[in-house]
XYZ file of C-alpha atoms in Angstrom:
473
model
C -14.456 -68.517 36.699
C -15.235 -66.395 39.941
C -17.554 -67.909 42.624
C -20.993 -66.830 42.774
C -20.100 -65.284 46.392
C -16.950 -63.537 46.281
C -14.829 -63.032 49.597
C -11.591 -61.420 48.773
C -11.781 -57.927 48.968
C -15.384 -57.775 50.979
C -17.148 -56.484 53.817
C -18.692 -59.391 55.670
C -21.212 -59.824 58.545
C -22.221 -62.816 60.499
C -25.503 -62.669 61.996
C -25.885 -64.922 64.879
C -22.099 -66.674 65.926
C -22.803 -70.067 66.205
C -20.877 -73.078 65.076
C -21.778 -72.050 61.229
C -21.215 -68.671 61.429
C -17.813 -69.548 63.589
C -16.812 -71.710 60.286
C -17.463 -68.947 57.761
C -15.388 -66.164 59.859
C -12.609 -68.619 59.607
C -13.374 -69.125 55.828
C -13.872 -65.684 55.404
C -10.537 -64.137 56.505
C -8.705 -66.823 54.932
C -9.653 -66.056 51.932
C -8.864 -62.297 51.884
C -12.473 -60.581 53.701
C -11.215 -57.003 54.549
C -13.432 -57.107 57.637
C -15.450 -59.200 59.794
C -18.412 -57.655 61.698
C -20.667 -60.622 63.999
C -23.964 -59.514 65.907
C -26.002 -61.639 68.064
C -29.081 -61.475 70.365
C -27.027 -63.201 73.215
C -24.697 -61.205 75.755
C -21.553 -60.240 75.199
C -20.428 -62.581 78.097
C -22.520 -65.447 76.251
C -20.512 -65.222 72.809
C -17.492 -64.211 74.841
C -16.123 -67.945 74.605
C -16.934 -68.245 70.175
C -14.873 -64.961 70.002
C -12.228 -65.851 71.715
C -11.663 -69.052 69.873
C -11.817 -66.782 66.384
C -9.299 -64.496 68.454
C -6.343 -65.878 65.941
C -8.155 -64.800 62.311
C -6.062 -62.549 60.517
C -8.857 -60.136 60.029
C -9.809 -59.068 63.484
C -13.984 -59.579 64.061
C -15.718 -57.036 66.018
C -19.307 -58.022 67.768
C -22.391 -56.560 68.216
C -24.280 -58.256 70.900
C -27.180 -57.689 73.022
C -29.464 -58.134 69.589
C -29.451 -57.765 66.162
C -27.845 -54.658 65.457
C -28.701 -53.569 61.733
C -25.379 -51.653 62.187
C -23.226 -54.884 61.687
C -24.483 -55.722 58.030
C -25.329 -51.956 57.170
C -22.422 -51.627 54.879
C -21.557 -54.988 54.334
C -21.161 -56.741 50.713
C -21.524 -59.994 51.842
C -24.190 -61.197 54.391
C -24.538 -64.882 56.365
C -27.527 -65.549 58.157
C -27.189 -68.237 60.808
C -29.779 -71.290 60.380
C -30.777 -71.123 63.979
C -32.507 -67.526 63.016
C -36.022 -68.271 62.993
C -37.345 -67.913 59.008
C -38.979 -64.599 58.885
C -37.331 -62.987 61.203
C -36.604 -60.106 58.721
C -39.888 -58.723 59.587
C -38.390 -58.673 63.370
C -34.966 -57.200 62.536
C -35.122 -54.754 59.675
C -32.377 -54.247 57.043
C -31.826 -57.629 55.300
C -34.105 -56.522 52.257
C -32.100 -53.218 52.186
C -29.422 -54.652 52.100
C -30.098 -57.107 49.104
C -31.701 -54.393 47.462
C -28.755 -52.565 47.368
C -26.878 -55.388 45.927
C -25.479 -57.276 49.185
C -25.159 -61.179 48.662
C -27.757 -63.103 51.699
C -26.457 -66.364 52.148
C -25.385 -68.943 54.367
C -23.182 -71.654 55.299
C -24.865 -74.722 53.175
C -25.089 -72.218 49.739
C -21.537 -71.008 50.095
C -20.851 -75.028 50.657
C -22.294 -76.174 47.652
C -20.419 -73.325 45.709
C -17.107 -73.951 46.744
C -17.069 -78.161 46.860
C -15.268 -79.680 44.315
C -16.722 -83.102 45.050
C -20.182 -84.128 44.747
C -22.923 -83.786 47.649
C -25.116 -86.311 48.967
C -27.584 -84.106 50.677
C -30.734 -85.652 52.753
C -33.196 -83.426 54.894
C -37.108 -84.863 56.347
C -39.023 -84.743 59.206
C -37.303 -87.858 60.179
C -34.106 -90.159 59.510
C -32.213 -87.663 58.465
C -29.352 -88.442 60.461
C -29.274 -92.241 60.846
C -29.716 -91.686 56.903
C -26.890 -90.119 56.514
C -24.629 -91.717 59.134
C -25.288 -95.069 57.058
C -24.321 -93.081 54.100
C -21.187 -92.308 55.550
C -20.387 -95.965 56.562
C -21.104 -97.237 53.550
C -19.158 -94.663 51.432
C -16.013 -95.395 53.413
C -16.644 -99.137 53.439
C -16.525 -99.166 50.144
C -13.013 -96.880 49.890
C -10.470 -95.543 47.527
C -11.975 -91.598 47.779
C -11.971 -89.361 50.887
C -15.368 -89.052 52.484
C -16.702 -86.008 54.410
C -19.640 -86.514 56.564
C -21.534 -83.004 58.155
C -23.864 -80.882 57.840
C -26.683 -80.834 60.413
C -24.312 -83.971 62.239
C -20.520 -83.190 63.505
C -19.181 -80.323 62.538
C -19.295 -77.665 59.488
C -17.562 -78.264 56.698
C -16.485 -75.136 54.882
C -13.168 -75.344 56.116
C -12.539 -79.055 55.502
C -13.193 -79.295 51.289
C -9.740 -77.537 50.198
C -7.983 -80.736 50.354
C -11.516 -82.753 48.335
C -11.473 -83.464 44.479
C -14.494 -84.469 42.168
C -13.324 -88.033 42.736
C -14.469 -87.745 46.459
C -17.848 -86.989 48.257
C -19.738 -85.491 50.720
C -22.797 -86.310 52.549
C -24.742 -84.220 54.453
C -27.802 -83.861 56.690
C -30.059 -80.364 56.077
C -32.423 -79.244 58.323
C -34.978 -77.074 56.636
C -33.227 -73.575 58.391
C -30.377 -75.069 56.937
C -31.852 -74.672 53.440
C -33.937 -71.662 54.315
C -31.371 -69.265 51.884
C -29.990 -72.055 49.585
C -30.376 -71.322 45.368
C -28.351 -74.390 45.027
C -29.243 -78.084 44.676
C -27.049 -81.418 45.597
C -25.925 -83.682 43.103
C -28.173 -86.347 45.007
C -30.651 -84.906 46.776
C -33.468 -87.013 49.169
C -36.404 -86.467 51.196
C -36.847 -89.096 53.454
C -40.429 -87.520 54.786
C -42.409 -84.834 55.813
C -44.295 -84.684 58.490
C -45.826 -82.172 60.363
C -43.179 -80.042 62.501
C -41.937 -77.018 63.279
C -45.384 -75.440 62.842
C -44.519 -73.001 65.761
C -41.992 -71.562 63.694
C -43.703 -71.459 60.333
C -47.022 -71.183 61.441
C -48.553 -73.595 58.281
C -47.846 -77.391 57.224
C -47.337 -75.723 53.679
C -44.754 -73.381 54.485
C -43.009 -76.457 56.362
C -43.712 -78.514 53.453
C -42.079 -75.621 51.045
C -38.794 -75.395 52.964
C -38.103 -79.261 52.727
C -38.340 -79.320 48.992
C -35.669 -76.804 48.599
C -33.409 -79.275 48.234
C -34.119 -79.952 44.959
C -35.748 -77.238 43.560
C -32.612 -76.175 41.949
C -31.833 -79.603 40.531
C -30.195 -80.354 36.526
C -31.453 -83.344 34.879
C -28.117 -84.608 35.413
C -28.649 -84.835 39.157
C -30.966 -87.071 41.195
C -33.822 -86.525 43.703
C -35.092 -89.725 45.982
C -38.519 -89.379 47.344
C -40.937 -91.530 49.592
C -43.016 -93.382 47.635
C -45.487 -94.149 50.613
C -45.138 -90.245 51.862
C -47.609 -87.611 50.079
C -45.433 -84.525 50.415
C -42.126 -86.008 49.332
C -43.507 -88.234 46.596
C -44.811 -84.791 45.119
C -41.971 -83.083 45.679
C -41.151 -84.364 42.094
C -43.248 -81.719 40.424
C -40.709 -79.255 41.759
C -37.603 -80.652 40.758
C -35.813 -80.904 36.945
C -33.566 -83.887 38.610
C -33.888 -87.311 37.621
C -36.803 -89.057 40.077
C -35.685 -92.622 42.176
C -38.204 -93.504 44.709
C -38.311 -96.324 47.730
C -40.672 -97.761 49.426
C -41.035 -100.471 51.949
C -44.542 -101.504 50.614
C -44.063 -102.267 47.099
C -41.595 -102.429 44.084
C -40.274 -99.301 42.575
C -39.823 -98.673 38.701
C -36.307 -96.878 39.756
C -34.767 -96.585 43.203
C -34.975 -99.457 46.401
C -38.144 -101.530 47.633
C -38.245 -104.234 49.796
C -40.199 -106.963 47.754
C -40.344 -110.142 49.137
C -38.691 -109.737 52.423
C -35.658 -108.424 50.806
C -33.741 -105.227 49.405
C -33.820 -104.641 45.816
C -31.820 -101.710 44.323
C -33.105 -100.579 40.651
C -30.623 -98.101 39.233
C -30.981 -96.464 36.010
C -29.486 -98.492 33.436
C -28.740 -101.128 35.992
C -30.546 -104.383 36.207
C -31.964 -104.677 39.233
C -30.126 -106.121 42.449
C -30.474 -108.078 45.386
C -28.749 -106.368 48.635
C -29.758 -108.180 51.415
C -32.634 -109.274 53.637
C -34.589 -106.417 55.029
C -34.409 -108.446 58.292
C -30.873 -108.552 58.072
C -30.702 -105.037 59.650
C -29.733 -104.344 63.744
C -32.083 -101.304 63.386
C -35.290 -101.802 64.915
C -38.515 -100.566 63.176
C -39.743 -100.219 59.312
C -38.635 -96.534 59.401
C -35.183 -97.652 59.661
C -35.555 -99.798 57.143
C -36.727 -97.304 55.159
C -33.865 -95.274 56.167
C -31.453 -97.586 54.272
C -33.336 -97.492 51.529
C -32.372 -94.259 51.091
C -28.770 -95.437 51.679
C -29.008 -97.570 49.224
C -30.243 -95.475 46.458
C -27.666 -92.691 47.244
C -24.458 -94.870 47.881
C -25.439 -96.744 44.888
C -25.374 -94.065 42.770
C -21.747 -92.997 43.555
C -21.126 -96.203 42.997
C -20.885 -98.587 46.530
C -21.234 -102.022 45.481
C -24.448 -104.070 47.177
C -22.066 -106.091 48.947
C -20.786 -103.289 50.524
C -24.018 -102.024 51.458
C -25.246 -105.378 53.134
C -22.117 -105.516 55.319
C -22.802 -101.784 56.316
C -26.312 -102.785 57.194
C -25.554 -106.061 58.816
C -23.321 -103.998 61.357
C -24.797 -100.705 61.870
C -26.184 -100.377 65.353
C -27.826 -96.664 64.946
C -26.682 -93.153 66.556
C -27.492 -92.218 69.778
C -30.943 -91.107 71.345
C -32.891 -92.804 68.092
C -34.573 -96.145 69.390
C -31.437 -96.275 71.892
C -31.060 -99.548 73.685
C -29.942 -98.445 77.197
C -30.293 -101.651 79.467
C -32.108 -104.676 80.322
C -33.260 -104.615 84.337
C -34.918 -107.627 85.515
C -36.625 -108.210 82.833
C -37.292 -104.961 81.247
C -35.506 -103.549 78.312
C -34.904 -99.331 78.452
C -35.153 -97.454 75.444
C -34.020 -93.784 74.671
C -35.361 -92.311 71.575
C -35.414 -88.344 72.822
C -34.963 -87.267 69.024
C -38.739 -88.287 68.863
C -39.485 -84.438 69.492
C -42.535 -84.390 67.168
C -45.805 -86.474 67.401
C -45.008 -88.660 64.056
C -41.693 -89.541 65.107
C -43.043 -90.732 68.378
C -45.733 -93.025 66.832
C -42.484 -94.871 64.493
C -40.708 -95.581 68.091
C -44.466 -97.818 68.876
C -44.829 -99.261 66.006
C -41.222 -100.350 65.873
C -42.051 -102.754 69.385
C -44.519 -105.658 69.931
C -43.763 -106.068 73.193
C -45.708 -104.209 76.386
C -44.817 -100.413 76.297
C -44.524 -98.039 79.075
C -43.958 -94.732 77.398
C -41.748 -91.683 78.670
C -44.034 -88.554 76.937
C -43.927 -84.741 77.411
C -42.315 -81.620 76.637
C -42.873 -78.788 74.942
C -45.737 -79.046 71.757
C -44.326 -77.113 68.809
C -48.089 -76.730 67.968
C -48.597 -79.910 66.565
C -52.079 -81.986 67.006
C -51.460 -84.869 69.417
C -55.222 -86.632 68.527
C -53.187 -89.503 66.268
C -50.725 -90.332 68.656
C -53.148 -90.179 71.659
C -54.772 -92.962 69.686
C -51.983 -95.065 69.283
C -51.129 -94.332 73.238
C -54.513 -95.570 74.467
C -54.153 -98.657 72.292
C -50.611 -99.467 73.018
C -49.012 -98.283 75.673
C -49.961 -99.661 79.309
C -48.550 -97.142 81.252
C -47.146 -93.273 80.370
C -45.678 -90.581 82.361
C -46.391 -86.940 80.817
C -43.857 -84.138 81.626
C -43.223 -80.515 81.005
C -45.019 -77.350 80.654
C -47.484 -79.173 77.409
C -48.795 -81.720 80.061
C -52.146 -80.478 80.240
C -52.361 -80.257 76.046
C -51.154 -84.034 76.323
C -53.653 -85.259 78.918
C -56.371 -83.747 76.826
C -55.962 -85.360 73.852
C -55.241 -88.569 76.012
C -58.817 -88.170 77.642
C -60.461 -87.228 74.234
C -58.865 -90.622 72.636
C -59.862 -93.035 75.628
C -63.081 -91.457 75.290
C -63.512 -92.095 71.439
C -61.773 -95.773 71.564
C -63.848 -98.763 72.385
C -62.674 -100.063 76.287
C -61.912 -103.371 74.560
C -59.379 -101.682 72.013
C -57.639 -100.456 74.992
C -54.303 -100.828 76.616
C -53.696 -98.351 78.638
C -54.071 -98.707 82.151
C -51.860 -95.910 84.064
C -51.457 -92.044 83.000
C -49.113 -90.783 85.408
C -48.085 -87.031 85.870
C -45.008 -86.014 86.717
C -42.030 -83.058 87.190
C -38.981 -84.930 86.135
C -37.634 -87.867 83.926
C -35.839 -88.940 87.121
C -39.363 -89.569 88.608
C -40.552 -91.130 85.348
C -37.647 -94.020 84.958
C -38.893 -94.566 88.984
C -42.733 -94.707 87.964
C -42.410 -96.724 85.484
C -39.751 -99.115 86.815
C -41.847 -99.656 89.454
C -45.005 -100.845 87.423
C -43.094 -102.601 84.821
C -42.717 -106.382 84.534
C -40.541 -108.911 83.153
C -40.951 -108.567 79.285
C -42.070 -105.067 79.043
C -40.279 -102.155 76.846
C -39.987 -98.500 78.778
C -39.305 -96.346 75.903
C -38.386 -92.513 76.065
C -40.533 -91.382 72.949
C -41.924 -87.942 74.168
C -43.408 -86.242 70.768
C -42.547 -82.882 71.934
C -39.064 -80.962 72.337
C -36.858 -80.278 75.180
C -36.315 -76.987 75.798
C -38.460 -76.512 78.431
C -36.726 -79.063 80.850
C -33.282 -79.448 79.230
C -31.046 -77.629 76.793
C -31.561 -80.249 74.043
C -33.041 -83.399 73.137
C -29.384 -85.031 73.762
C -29.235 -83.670 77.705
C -32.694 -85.504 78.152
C -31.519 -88.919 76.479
C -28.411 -88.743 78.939
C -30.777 -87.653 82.258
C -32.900 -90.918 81.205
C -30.033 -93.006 80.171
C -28.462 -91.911 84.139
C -31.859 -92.379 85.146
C -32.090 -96.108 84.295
C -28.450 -96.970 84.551
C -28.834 -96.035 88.558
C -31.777 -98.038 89.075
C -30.743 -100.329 92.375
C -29.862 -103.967 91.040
């Protein structure tokens, strides 16, 4: 039976030639493309390094950069859209509806994924925990053994290439973002939405539309597959009206009919036509905060269901010390413990990084607002945090809704006693540092993304990371 995209024989363009689109040229001329046209908004000088490194395909790839030249897909049968294209941007760069109304195949790296694997997929997408989620996936599936495990998606690197070798005995996990899923007519086997949250509303402009996107996942579900959904989260726990896959929830605030809970200070896994299980303690975990915990739920449900025994699962929690820049111990200096958690790019995130502390926090905050309202975790600033630095070009947005909260909030609710402004994180590990005291937390949790200061949220964990590590002994 012929895949639903077929590449032998075709015309193929690449729009934007990123890591993805890098992956599918490969792909593509392997499998018998008869030619490979990229375009991209960067320079030619820019993408000069990704063509190069595609340099040994044997189709050659010509480029079209400087924009997105309609020329590159004009004739093409087969078109892949990059994820990091903002959704919509048809109506900026016209052609793509042409094209599929002239009987060209859209698609993209996840779709063509889920066509071609052999083994079952594990995919998770939220707002948030998406890749702790599925890192503890991964350590769990190979801690149990005896099938090979890929691990990818939105984490490492793409996995097109890597599934030739995979059979339906093995499996696959992967984190989606929503772009990710933004062209996908395909569902996972397993399927979860750990949250959503408001995000990303600079890019689609309405909660709904951001709401829409996440629930792709498993909009194109059987009943033989299975979605998990956040009991305790509006949006995912209605996601089930648009999915014909077999519902498991979790929850970290009461007992599930099928799926994991916490009940009684411990894990319980209910699995259909299982009896119900003991893992562990949910205090058992390294992890700090109940969204973590919530997190392995998830885990749980999804690891379970490809059958990880619970003992497995409790070991994997027992040992699992996170992924880097989420709730990120960085060092203890006289007293003070250091924190990096610069995936916190949205408001919601941020307020899970306080409410996963009791000590004293001194808070790291700024960036750029992806046009999210700030008047929740404002609250939870004035109340507890004693001290915050604000950064980047949305500091006047954040010391707004910082003045509008202290003004709303009774002066014996609260705790904070220092808003500081300033130009760098350098200066903000030094501010702080200098105010904190023995027993205090200084945690990088800014609610807003990077990419007005630094290229990514990772470059920002390592400047504050540097930041602290240098303080003088």
């Amino acid at each position: 039976m012929a895949h639903a995209t077929e590449l032998r024989g075709k015309r193929v363009a690449l729009i934007g030639l990123g890591i993805e689109s890098m992956a599918l040229a490969r792909f593509a001329a392997h499998e018998g493309a008869t030619s490979l046209t990229a375009t991209d908004n960067r320079s030619t000088e820019a993408v000069a390094a990704n063509m190069a490194a595609l340099a040994d395909l044997p189709v050659p790839i010509s480029m079209l950069a400087g924009g997105f030249q309609e020329a590159a897909w004009a004739d093409a049968d087969v078109i892949f859209v990059s994820p990091g294209i903002t959704p919509g941007f048809e109506i900026r760069v016209p052609g793509i509806d042409e094209a599929a109304a002239r009987g060209a195949i859209i698609s993209n790296h996840t779709q063509l994924l889920f066509e071609r694997c052999p083994a079952p997929i594990i995919g998770i997408t939220g707002s948030s925990g998406k890749t702790t989620t599925t890192s503890i996936i991964g350590e769990m599936l190979h801690a149990q053994g005896g099938r090979r495990v890929l691990v990818g998606g939105n984490i490492g690197i793409p996995l097109i290439n890597e599934i030739g070798a995979l059979t339906a005995a093995d499996v696959v996990a992967l984190e989606l973002s929503e772009v990710q899923l933004a062209r996908v007519h395909t569902s996972p086997h397993v399927g979860a939405i750990t949250n959503i949250t408001p995000d990303h509303l600079d890019r689609y402009g309405t909660f709904e539309r951001y709401i829409q996107a996440k629930r792709q996942i498993v909009r194109a579900m059987t009943p033989d597959d299975y979605a998990i959904l956040n009991l305790e989260n509006t949006p995912s726990r209605e996601s089930a009206a648009f999915t014909h896959g077999q519902v498991l929830h979790f929850s970290s605030q009461r007992q599930v009919e099928l799926g994991a809970d916490v009940t009684g200070g411990d894990i319980w896994l209910r699995l259909p036509g299982r009896a119900p299980i003991r893992v562990c303690g949910a205090d058992e975990t390294p992890l700090l905060g109940l969204h973590n915990v919530e997190n392995i739920l998830v885990a749980c449900i999804a690891t379970g269901l490809m059958g990880v025994e619970p003992a497995t699962m409790a070991g994997v929690i027992r040992s699992f010390r996170g992924v880097h820049d989420r709730l990120e111990f960085v060092r203890e200096w006289h007293g003070v413990r250091f924190y990096d958690d610069s995936i916190a790019t949205s408001p919601s995130r941020a307020m899970a990084g306080l409410r996963a502390f009791t000590t004293p926090i001194l808070l790291v905050a700024g960036g750029k607002n992806k046009e999210l309202p700030w008047d929740d975790f404002a609250k939870q600033i004035v109340r507890r945090v004693r001290a915050v630095t604000v950064m980047g070009v949305s500091s006047d947005f954040i010391l707004t809704a910082i003045e509008a909260a202290q003004a709303t909030i009774p002066p014996a609710e609260q705790q904070l006693r220092q808003v500081i402004r300033v130009t760098s994180i350098e200066e903000a590990v030094a501010r702080l540092a200098a105010t904190a005291t023995t027993g205090d937390t200084v945690l990088l949790s800014p609610g807003c993304a990077s990419h007005d200061m630094f290229t990514n949220y990772e470059e920002r964990g390592r400047r504050f990371a540097d930041a602290v590590r240098a303080l003088p002994e």
